[in-house]
Amino acid sequence: MQICRRVFLRDFFRDRRLQMRLRIGLEVVGLVAMATAGAASNNELNDRLVNGSDQVRRDVLQFLIADSCHVARTFFNGIAKRGPAKGRAFSSDQCADGRAFMVMIPPRNEDTRIIECEKLKRLKLNSCFKRLRD
């Protein structure tokens, strides 16, 4: 049984349909990020997603989740401050069909990990759609 999937964000950029929308969105996000550089988290992709438009955030997360999911709701859980996940950002995302996923966004050029919230619940691990504890 596969518990989580590994996804490389660079594959997102190969999809030409989304490139133009993402490029415009990231340019806007880049301007916002430069204006708020003092609040950066050392996780550039997460900073772009958090500061980006809701549509850009949904497009990127929908690509990462794939699996025919139309992202209807996104929730930023936070950035892990300690332990093996230190520096990694977590986002919970709900599909229009009701399925939900937690996405781990690494601080550097590493692979993104995705797990279904139902599996997290069965394993009695962190709950989706709740802020990470400090």
Coordinates of C-alpha atoms in Angstrom, one line a residue:
M1 CA 0.0 0.0 0.0
Q2 CA 1.4 3.3 -1.0
I3 CA 0.9 5.9 1.7
C4 CA 2.1 9.0 -0.1
R5 CA 3.1 10.0 -3.6
R6 CA 6.2 11.9 -4.7
V7 CA 5.6 14.7 -7.2
F8 CA 8.2 17.0 -8.8
L9 CA 6.9 20.5 -9.3
R10 CA 9.1 20.9 -12.3
D11 CA 6.7 18.6 -14.2
F12 CA 4.0 21.3 -13.7
F13 CA 6.0 23.7 -15.8
R14 CA 5.9 21.3 -18.8
D15 CA 2.1 21.7 -19.1
R16 CA 1.8 24.5 -21.7
R17 CA -1.9 25.2 -20.9
L18 CA -1.0 26.3 -17.4
Q19 CA 2.3 28.0 -18.1
M20 CA 0.9 31.4 -19.2
R21 CA -1.6 31.7 -16.3
L22 CA 1.1 30.6 -13.8
R23 CA 3.7 33.0 -15.3
I24 CA 1.4 36.0 -14.9
G25 CA 0.4 34.8 -11.4
L26 CA 4.0 34.3 -10.3
E27 CA 5.1 37.7 -11.6
V28 CA 2.4 39.3 -9.4
V29 CA 3.4 37.0 -6.5
G30 CA 7.1 37.9 -7.1
L31 CA 6.2 41.6 -6.7
V32 CA 4.3 40.9 -3.5
A33 CA 7.1 38.7 -2.1
M34 CA 9.7 41.4 -2.8
A35 CA 7.5 43.9 -0.9
T36 CA 7.2 41.5 2.0
A37 CA 10.8 40.1 1.9
G38 CA 11.2 40.6 5.7
A39 CA 8.5 38.0 6.4
A40 CA 10.1 35.2 4.1
S41 CA 10.1 31.7 5.5
N42 CA 13.2 30.3 3.6
N43 CA 10.7 28.2 1.6
E44 CA 10.4 30.1 -1.7
L45 CA 7.7 27.9 -3.3
N46 CA 5.6 28.1 -0.2
D47 CA 6.0 31.9 0.0
R48 CA 4.9 32.2 -3.6
L49 CA 1.8 30.0 -2.9
V50 CA 0.9 31.8 0.3
N51 CA 1.2 35.3 -1.3
G52 CA -0.3 34.2 -4.7
S53 CA -3.8 34.6 -5.9
D54 CA -6.3 31.9 -5.0
Q55 CA -6.5 30.8 -8.6
V56 CA -2.7 30.3 -9.0
R57 CA -2.6 28.4 -5.7
R58 CA -5.4 26.1 -6.8
D59 CA -3.8 25.5 -10.2
V60 CA -0.4 24.5 -8.7
L61 CA -1.9 22.4 -6.0
Q62 CA -4.4 20.8 -8.4
F63 CA -1.4 19.8 -10.6
L64 CA 0.5 18.4 -7.7
I65 CA -2.5 16.4 -6.5
A66 CA -3.5 15.4 -10.0
D67 CA -5.7 12.3 -9.7
S68 CA -8.6 14.2 -11.5
C69 CA -9.0 16.5 -8.5
H70 CA -10.5 20.0 -9.0
V71 CA -9.2 21.9 -6.0
A72 CA -12.2 23.6 -4.3
R73 CA -10.6 24.6 -1.0
T74 CA -7.0 25.3 0.2
F75 CA -5.8 25.7 3.7
F76 CA -2.3 26.6 4.9
N77 CA -1.4 24.4 7.8
G78 CA 1.9 26.1 8.6
I79 CA 5.7 25.4 8.4
A80 CA 7.2 22.7 10.6
K81 CA 9.6 24.4 13.1
R82 CA 11.3 21.2 14.4
G83 CA 11.8 17.5 13.8
P84 CA 12.4 15.8 10.5
A85 CA 10.0 18.0 8.7
K86 CA 11.6 21.3 9.8
G87 CA 11.3 24.0 7.2
R88 CA 8.7 22.1 5.2
A89 CA 5.4 23.8 4.6
F90 CA 2.1 21.9 4.7
S91 CA -1.1 22.7 2.9
S92 CA -4.4 20.8 3.0
D93 CA -6.5 20.9 -0.1
Q94 CA -10.0 19.6 -0.7
C95 CA -11.3 18.5 -4.1
A96 CA -14.8 19.3 -5.4
D97 CA -15.7 15.7 -5.0
G98 CA -15.0 15.8 -1.2
R99 CA -11.6 14.0 -1.2
A100 CA -8.9 15.8 0.7
F101 CA -5.1 15.8 0.6
M102 CA -2.2 17.1 2.6
V103 CA 0.7 18.5 0.5
M104 CA 4.2 18.8 2.0
I105 CA 6.2 21.6 0.2
P106 CA 9.9 21.3 0.7
P107 CA 12.1 24.3 1.2
R108 CA 14.5 23.5 -1.7
N109 CA 14.5 21.6 -4.9
E110 CA 13.2 18.4 -3.4
D111 CA 10.2 16.3 -4.2
T112 CA 6.8 17.3 -2.9
R113 CA 4.9 14.7 -1.0
I114 CA 1.1 14.1 -1.0
I115 CA -1.0 12.0 1.3
E116 CA -4.8 11.6 1.4
C117 CA -6.3 13.0 4.6
E118 CA -8.3 9.8 5.1
K119 CA -5.0 7.9 5.3
L120 CA -3.7 10.4 7.9
K121 CA -6.8 9.9 9.9
R122 CA -6.5 6.1 9.8
L123 CA -2.8 6.3 10.9
K124 CA -3.8 8.7 13.7
L125 CA -1.3 11.3 12.5
N126 CA -1.8 15.1 12.1
S127 CA -5.3 16.1 10.9
C128 CA -5.8 18.0 7.7
F129 CA -7.3 21.5 7.9
K130 CA -5.7 22.2 11.3
R131 CA -2.8 24.5 12.0
L132 CA 0.5 22.9 12.8
R133 CA 1.4 23.1 16.5
D134 CA 4.6 25.1 17.3

